[in-house]
Short mmCIF file of C-alpha atoms in Angstrom, two decimals:
data_model
loop_
_atom_site.label_atom_id
_atom_site.label_comp_id
_atom_site.label_asym_id
_atom_site.label_seq_id
_atom_site.Cartn_x
_atom_site.Cartn_y
_atom_site.Cartn_z
CA MET A 243 86.00 249.26 86.37
CA ARG A 244 88.82 251.15 88.06
CA PRO A 245 91.78 251.40 85.68
CA GLY A 246 95.39 250.96 86.71
CA CYS A 247 96.20 247.25 86.94
CA ARG A 248 98.19 247.51 83.70
CA GLN A 249 100.81 249.14 85.94
CA GLY A 250 100.81 246.10 88.27
CA PRO A 251 103.77 244.27 86.69
CA ARG A 252 106.00 247.34 86.93
CA ALA A 253 104.98 247.92 90.57
CA ILE A 254 105.68 244.29 91.51
CA ARG A 255 109.06 244.43 89.78
CA ASP A 256 109.90 247.57 91.75
CA ALA A 257 108.87 245.91 95.01
CA SER A 258 110.91 242.81 94.23
CA THR A 259 114.15 244.80 94.34
CA ARG A 260 113.85 244.70 98.14
CA PHE A 261 114.74 241.02 97.94
CA GLY A 262 117.55 241.25 95.40
CA PHE A 263 120.44 240.55 97.79
CA LEU A 264 118.98 237.68 99.78
CA GLY A 265 121.56 234.99 100.47
CA ARG A 266 124.50 236.88 98.99
CA PRO A 267 126.36 237.36 102.28
CA THR A 268 126.62 233.56 102.66
CA GLY A 269 127.14 232.90 98.97
CA THR A 270 124.18 230.53 98.78
CA GLY A 271 121.46 232.62 97.15
CA GLY A 272 117.84 232.10 98.08
CA PHE A 273 116.52 233.08 101.48
CA PHE A 274 116.39 231.70 105.01
CA ASP A 275 112.99 230.62 106.33
CA ILE A 276 113.22 231.06 110.07
CA ASN A 277 110.01 229.08 110.73
CA SER A 278 111.38 225.91 109.15
CA SER A 279 115.08 226.66 109.79
CA ALA A 280 115.66 225.93 106.12
CA ARG A 281 117.16 227.83 103.21
CA ARG A 282 114.76 228.24 100.29
CA LEU A 283 115.64 228.67 96.62
CA PRO A 284 119.40 228.05 96.96
CA GLY A 285 120.93 228.14 93.50
CA VAL A 286 117.62 229.04 91.82
CA ARG A 287 117.95 231.87 89.32
CA PHE A 288 115.18 234.30 88.39
CA ALA A 289 115.20 235.91 84.95
CA ASP A 290 112.91 238.74 83.77
CA CYS A 291 111.78 237.96 80.24
CA GLY A 292 110.18 241.35 79.73
CA ASP A 293 106.65 242.17 78.66
CA ALA A 294 104.44 240.67 75.99
CA ASP A 295 103.49 243.49 73.65
CA VAL A 296 99.87 244.62 73.85
CA ILE A 297 98.41 245.31 70.42
CA TYR A 298 95.61 247.73 71.18
CA PHE A 299 92.22 246.76 69.73
CA ASP A 300 93.57 243.35 68.63
CA GLN A 301 93.02 240.95 71.49
CA GLU A 302 93.65 237.86 69.37
CA ARG A 303 97.16 238.97 68.40
CA THR A 304 97.91 240.09 71.95
CA PHE A 305 96.86 236.71 73.35
CA ALA A 306 98.91 234.95 70.66
CA GLN A 307 102.01 236.85 71.75
CA VAL A 308 101.42 235.99 75.41
CA ARG A 309 101.04 232.32 74.44
CA GLN A 310 104.21 232.35 72.32
CA LEU A 311 106.29 233.98 75.05
CA THR A 312 105.04 231.46 77.62
CA SER A 313 105.80 228.58 75.24
CA ALA A 314 109.33 229.88 74.71
CA ILE A 315 109.93 229.92 78.47
CA LEU A 316 108.59 226.38 78.82
CA GLU A 317 110.86 225.19 76.01
CA LYS A 318 113.83 226.37 78.08
CA GLY A 319 112.71 224.10 80.92
CA ALA A 320 111.99 227.07 83.18
CA LEU A 321 109.02 227.76 85.46
CA PRO A 322 106.92 230.56 83.93
CA VAL A 323 105.77 233.23 86.38
CA ALA A 324 103.38 235.66 84.67
CA LEU A 325 102.31 239.04 86.02
CA GLY A 326 99.08 240.85 85.21
CA GLY A 327 97.40 243.09 84.32
CA ASP A 328 93.85 241.92 84.73
CA HIS A 329 92.86 238.29 85.06
CA SER A 330 92.10 237.82 81.37
CA VAL A 331 95.85 237.24 80.88
CA SER A 332 95.59 233.83 82.56
CA TYR A 333 93.81 232.30 79.58
CA PRO A 334 96.55 232.82 76.96
CA VAL A 335 99.23 231.87 79.50
CA VAL A 336 97.53 228.59 80.46
CA SER A 337 96.80 227.79 76.81
CA ALA A 338 100.55 227.18 76.37
CA PHE A 339 100.55 224.28 78.86
CA GLY A 340 99.04 221.59 76.64
CA ALA A 341 102.05 219.30 77.17
CA PHE A 342 101.15 218.98 80.85
CA ALA A 343 97.80 217.22 80.39
CA PRO A 344 95.91 216.48 82.52
CA LEU A 345 96.42 219.88 84.12
CA THR A 346 94.83 221.06 87.38
CA ILE A 347 94.27 224.78 87.92
CA VAL A 348 94.54 226.11 91.49
CA LEU A 349 92.91 229.53 91.72
CA ILE A 350 93.15 231.90 94.70
CA ASP A 351 90.42 234.48 94.08
CA ALA A 352 87.52 236.34 95.65
CA HIS A 353 85.53 235.57 92.49
CA LEU A 354 84.91 232.55 90.31
CA ASP A 355 85.71 234.38 87.03
CA TYR A 356 83.64 231.67 85.35
CA ARG A 357 81.11 233.81 83.49
CA ASP A 358 80.46 232.68 79.94
CA LEU A 359 79.82 236.14 78.50
CA SER A 360 80.21 239.66 79.86
CA LEU A 361 78.27 242.23 77.82
CA GLY A 362 78.52 239.81 74.92
CA LEU A 363 82.32 239.44 75.21
CA ARG A 364 84.02 236.07 75.73
CA TYR A 365 87.51 237.16 76.80
CA THR A 366 87.29 239.49 79.80
CA ASN A 367 88.49 239.33 83.39
CA ASN A 368 85.06 237.91 84.28
CA SER A 369 85.54 234.78 82.18
CA PRO A 370 89.15 233.50 82.01
CA PHE A 371 88.43 230.31 83.91
CA ARG A 372 85.37 229.52 81.84
CA ARG A 373 87.62 229.72 78.78
CA ILE A 374 90.38 227.76 80.54
CA SER A 375 87.88 225.04 81.49
CA GLU A 376 87.19 224.61 77.76
CA LEU A 377 90.82 223.68 77.02
CA ASP A 378 90.87 219.93 76.44
CA PHE A 379 93.98 219.36 78.57
CA VAL A 380 92.57 221.04 81.72
CA GLU A 381 91.10 218.44 84.07
CA ARG A 382 89.75 220.53 86.92
CA ILE A 383 89.78 223.94 88.56
CA ILE A 384 90.10 224.31 92.33
CA THR A 385 89.05 227.78 93.52
CA VAL A 386 89.82 228.96 97.05
CA GLY A 387 88.69 232.12 98.84
CA VAL A 388 85.48 232.94 96.92
CA ARG A 389 83.23 235.44 98.66
CA GLY A 390 81.24 238.65 98.21
CA ILE A 391 78.26 239.24 95.94
CA LYS A 392 79.81 239.52 92.48
CA SER A 393 79.97 235.81 91.59
CA THR A 394 76.58 234.58 90.37
CA ASP A 395 74.72 231.45 91.36
CA LEU A 396 74.75 230.43 87.69
CA GLU A 397 78.56 230.57 87.63
CA TYR A 398 78.71 228.50 90.79
CA ARG A 399 76.24 225.86 89.59
CA GLU A 400 77.97 225.52 86.23
CA ALA A 401 81.42 225.25 87.81
CA ILE A 402 80.25 222.52 90.20
CA ALA A 403 78.40 220.69 87.42
CA ALA A 404 81.62 220.66 85.39
CA GLY A 405 83.42 218.88 88.24
CA HIS A 406 85.36 221.84 89.58
CA LEU A 407 85.91 222.37 93.32
CA VAL A 408 84.99 225.62 95.07
CA TYR A 409 86.02 226.57 98.62
CA SER A 410 84.63 229.82 100.00
CA ASN A 411 86.41 232.08 102.46
CA TYR A 412 84.27 230.65 105.27
CA ALA A 413 85.31 227.11 104.31
CA VAL A 414 88.91 228.16 104.90
CA PHE A 415 88.09 230.03 108.12
CA GLU A 416 85.99 227.25 109.65
CA ARG A 417 87.66 224.08 108.35
CA GLY A 418 91.25 225.26 108.07
CA VAL A 419 93.85 224.85 105.36
CA GLU A 420 95.01 221.42 106.50
CA GLU A 421 91.59 219.77 106.29
CA ILE A 422 90.87 221.21 102.85
CA VAL A 423 94.22 220.12 101.42
CA ASN A 424 93.84 216.63 102.89
CA GLU A 425 90.59 216.07 101.02
CA LEU A 426 91.93 217.22 97.66
CA PRO A 427 92.73 214.55 95.08
CA ASN A 428 96.25 214.09 93.74
CA LEU A 429 96.92 217.18 91.65
CA GLY A 430 99.56 215.86 89.24
CA SER A 431 100.75 218.81 87.19
CA TYR A 432 99.13 221.98 88.46
CA TYR A 433 99.12 225.67 87.60
CA VAL A 434 98.56 228.36 90.25
CA SER A 435 96.71 231.61 89.53
CA ILE A 436 96.63 234.22 92.30
CA ASP A 437 94.26 237.13 92.05
CA ILE A 438 95.48 239.56 94.68
CA ASP A 439 91.84 240.23 95.66
CA GLY A 440 91.83 236.75 97.15
CA LEU A 441 93.65 238.36 100.07
CA ASP A 442 91.81 240.59 102.50
CA PRO A 443 91.82 244.27 101.43
CA SER A 444 93.31 245.24 104.78
CA ILE A 445 96.61 243.80 103.53
CA ALA A 446 96.07 244.12 99.77
CA PRO A 447 93.94 247.23 99.14
CA GLY A 448 95.37 248.01 95.71
CA THR A 449 93.05 246.01 93.50
CA GLU A 450 90.09 246.72 91.25
CA SER A 451 87.55 244.49 93.03
CA PRO A 452 88.33 244.28 96.76
CA GLU A 453 86.03 242.09 98.84
CA ALA A 454 85.74 242.10 102.64
CA GLU A 455 86.52 238.98 104.72
CA GLY A 456 89.40 237.85 102.55
CA LEU A 457 92.14 235.33 103.21
CA THR A 458 95.24 236.20 105.19
CA PHE A 459 98.74 236.07 103.75
CA THR A 460 99.45 233.15 106.08
CA GLN A 461 96.42 231.14 104.92
CA VAL A 462 97.34 231.55 101.25
CA LYS A 463 101.00 230.79 101.88
CA GLN A 464 100.24 227.67 103.93
CA PHE A 465 97.72 226.41 101.38
CA LEU A 466 100.25 226.74 98.55
CA GLN A 467 102.97 225.10 100.65
CA ARG A 468 100.78 222.13 101.50
CA ILE A 469 99.44 221.42 98.00
CA ALA A 470 103.06 221.11 96.85
CA THR A 471 103.02 217.67 98.48
CA LYS A 472 100.16 216.58 96.19
CA GLY A 473 101.60 217.46 92.80
CA ASN A 474 104.09 219.41 90.73
CA MET A 475 103.59 223.13 90.08
CA VAL A 476 104.39 223.86 86.42
CA GLY A 477 103.38 227.53 86.18
CA LEU A 478 102.18 230.53 88.15
CA ASP A 479 100.58 233.90 87.64
CA LEU A 480 99.64 236.81 89.90
CA VAL A 481 97.21 239.44 88.68
CA GLU A 482 95.00 242.44 89.48
CA VAL A 483 97.50 244.51 91.46
CA ASN A 484 96.49 248.14 90.93
CA PRO A 485 99.09 250.54 92.39
CA TYR A 486 96.84 253.54 91.73
CA LEU A 487 94.45 252.28 94.42
CA ASP A 488 97.10 251.42 97.01
CA HIS A 489 98.61 253.28 99.93
CA ALA A 490 102.20 252.90 101.11
CA GLU A 491 102.81 250.47 98.20
CA LEU A 492 101.48 247.71 100.46
CA THR A 493 99.82 245.51 97.81
CA GLN A 494 102.77 245.31 95.44
CA HIS A 495 105.08 244.33 98.31
CA MET A 496 102.64 241.62 99.44
CA ALA A 497 102.51 240.42 95.82
CA ALA A 498 106.28 240.29 95.39
CA GLN A 499 106.82 238.34 98.61
CA LEU A 500 103.95 235.95 97.87
CA LEU A 501 105.40 235.21 94.43
CA ILE A 502 108.83 234.42 95.87
CA GLU A 503 107.40 232.18 98.56
CA THR A 504 105.14 230.40 96.07
CA VAL A 505 108.04 229.73 93.71
CA ALA A 506 109.90 228.32 96.74
CA THR A 507 107.21 225.63 97.12
CA ARG A 508 108.26 224.29 93.72
CA PHE A 509 111.92 223.93 94.62
CA SER A 510 111.73 222.83 98.26
#
């Protein structure tokens, strides 16, 4: 493990200030997408709800606080956007979405994160989607961008046997985003989890587990834009940004822009 991703949320917040004045000159808010000649997020307001307190050495209480904060945001009718930290945070966030059954999880990640146990522990960044798959309101998990040698064949076989869908990096490279999205079933309510290591380390080097041959920003963006036609995004997280391992603050800026553009798919 290479520590530092606990500083990810602060780094992403800092990077997001670059976009704080978008739309203000015209009084519309949002931003202009030159490729579609459309304005995105007009009238949509972002609010920072602060951090969930981490109670050291008490994971159960920490997860409970994450769940309660997410539930409070949902009760306001807002779209929760959670920042990690490591990927273990996705489990307590998603556990607050029981009202959206049946829920589909869309995961952008270099790894399956579907391990049952890691050194005897159930709640680590190796296992959040195994735990999420055990929630009775989660219908399926769709993982895109898996590659490298850290995901095990046992994880893969168990994920497929459970009815989840897995698309490797080569599936995206060779088949293309459009073909993959076209074959997906209707998603209904879906939750997006983005591990920044899903992107290639040439554009997102600041992460604990970089893997070569990753997805491009464009591939991830287009995939998330296109699945918006097949369902309704109800929540989002982005995790594993580690500013200690970055150069030129590149990863946190990629993360901030990707978050904004992903939120835009919900309100287009």
